[in-house]
Tab-separated table of C-alpha atoms in Angstrom:
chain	number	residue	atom	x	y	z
A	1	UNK	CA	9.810	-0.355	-9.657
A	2	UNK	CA	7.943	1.801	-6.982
A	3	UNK	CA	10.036	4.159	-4.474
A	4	UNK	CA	8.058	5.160	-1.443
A	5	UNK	CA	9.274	7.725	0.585
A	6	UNK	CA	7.502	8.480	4.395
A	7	UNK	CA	7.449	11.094	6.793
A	8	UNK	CA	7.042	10.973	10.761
A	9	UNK	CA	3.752	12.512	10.059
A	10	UNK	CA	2.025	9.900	7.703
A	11	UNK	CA	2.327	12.033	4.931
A	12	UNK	CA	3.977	9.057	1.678
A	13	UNK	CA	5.246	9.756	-1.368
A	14	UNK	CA	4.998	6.850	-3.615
A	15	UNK	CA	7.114	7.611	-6.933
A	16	UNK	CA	7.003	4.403	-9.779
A	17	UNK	CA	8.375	4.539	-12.841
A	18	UNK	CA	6.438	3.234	-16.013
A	19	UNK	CA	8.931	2.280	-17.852
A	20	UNK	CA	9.982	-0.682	-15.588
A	21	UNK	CA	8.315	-3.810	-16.358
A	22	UNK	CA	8.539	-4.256	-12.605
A	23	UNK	CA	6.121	-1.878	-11.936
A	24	UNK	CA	3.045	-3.403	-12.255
A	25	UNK	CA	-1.029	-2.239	-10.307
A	26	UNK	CA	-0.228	-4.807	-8.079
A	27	UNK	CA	3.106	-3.004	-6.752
A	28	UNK	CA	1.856	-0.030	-6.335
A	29	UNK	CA	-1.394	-0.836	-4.775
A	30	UNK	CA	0.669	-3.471	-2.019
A	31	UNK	CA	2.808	-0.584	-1.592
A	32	UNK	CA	0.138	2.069	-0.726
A	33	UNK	CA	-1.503	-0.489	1.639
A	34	UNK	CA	1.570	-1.318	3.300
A	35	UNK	CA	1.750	2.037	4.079
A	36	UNK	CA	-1.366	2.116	5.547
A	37	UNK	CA	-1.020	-0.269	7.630
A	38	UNK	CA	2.152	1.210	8.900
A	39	UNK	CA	0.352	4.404	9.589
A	40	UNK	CA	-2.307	2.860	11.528
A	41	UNK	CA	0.096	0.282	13.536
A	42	UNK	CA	-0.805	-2.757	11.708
A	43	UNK	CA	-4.351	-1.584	12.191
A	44	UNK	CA	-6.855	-3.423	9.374
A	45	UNK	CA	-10.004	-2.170	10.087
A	46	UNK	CA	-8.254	1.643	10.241
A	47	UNK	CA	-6.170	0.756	7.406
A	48	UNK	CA	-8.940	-0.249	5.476
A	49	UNK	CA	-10.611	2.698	6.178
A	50	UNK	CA	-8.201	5.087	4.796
A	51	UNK	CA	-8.186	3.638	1.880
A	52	UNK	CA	-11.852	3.595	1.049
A	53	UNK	CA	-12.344	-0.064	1.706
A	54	UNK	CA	-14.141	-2.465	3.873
A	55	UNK	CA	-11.994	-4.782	6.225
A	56	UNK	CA	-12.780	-7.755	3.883
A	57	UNK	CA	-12.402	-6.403	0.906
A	58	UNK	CA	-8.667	-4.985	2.329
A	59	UNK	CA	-7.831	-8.499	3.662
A	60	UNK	CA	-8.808	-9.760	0.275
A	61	UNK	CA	-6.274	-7.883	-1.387
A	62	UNK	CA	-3.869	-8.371	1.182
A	63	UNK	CA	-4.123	-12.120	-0.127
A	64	UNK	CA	-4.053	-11.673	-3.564
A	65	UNK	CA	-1.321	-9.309	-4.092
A	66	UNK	CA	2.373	-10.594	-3.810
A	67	UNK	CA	4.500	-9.218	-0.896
A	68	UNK	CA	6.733	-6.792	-1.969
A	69	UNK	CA	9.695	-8.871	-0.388
């Protein structure tokens, strides 16, 4: 699977292994955007931002991909 680690200053580490059938584009990427939108207090339009998207195209994704729950 994917292993995030965070600091108090933004700064994430996300560590995945390959080898894991459980880690899959669509963990990762929910993972990094979660993080995001930790960083920016739930923040889409910042969020989105940071990641090099528009707000739609963020909220788009945020649909599509599974919750990592």
């Amino acid at each position: 699977g994917v292993q995030t680690t965070e600091t108090s200053d933004g700064v994430c580490e996300l560590r995945f292994n390959l080898n894991d059938p459980a880690t899959t584009l669509a963990t990762v990427e929910r993972q990094l955007i979660e993080h995001a939108l930790r960083y920016t207090a739930g923040n889409v339009s910042e969020s989105a931002k940071l990641l090099g998207l528009s707000r739609g195209a963020l909220r788009r994704r945020l649909v599509n991909i599974p919750s990592s729950q």
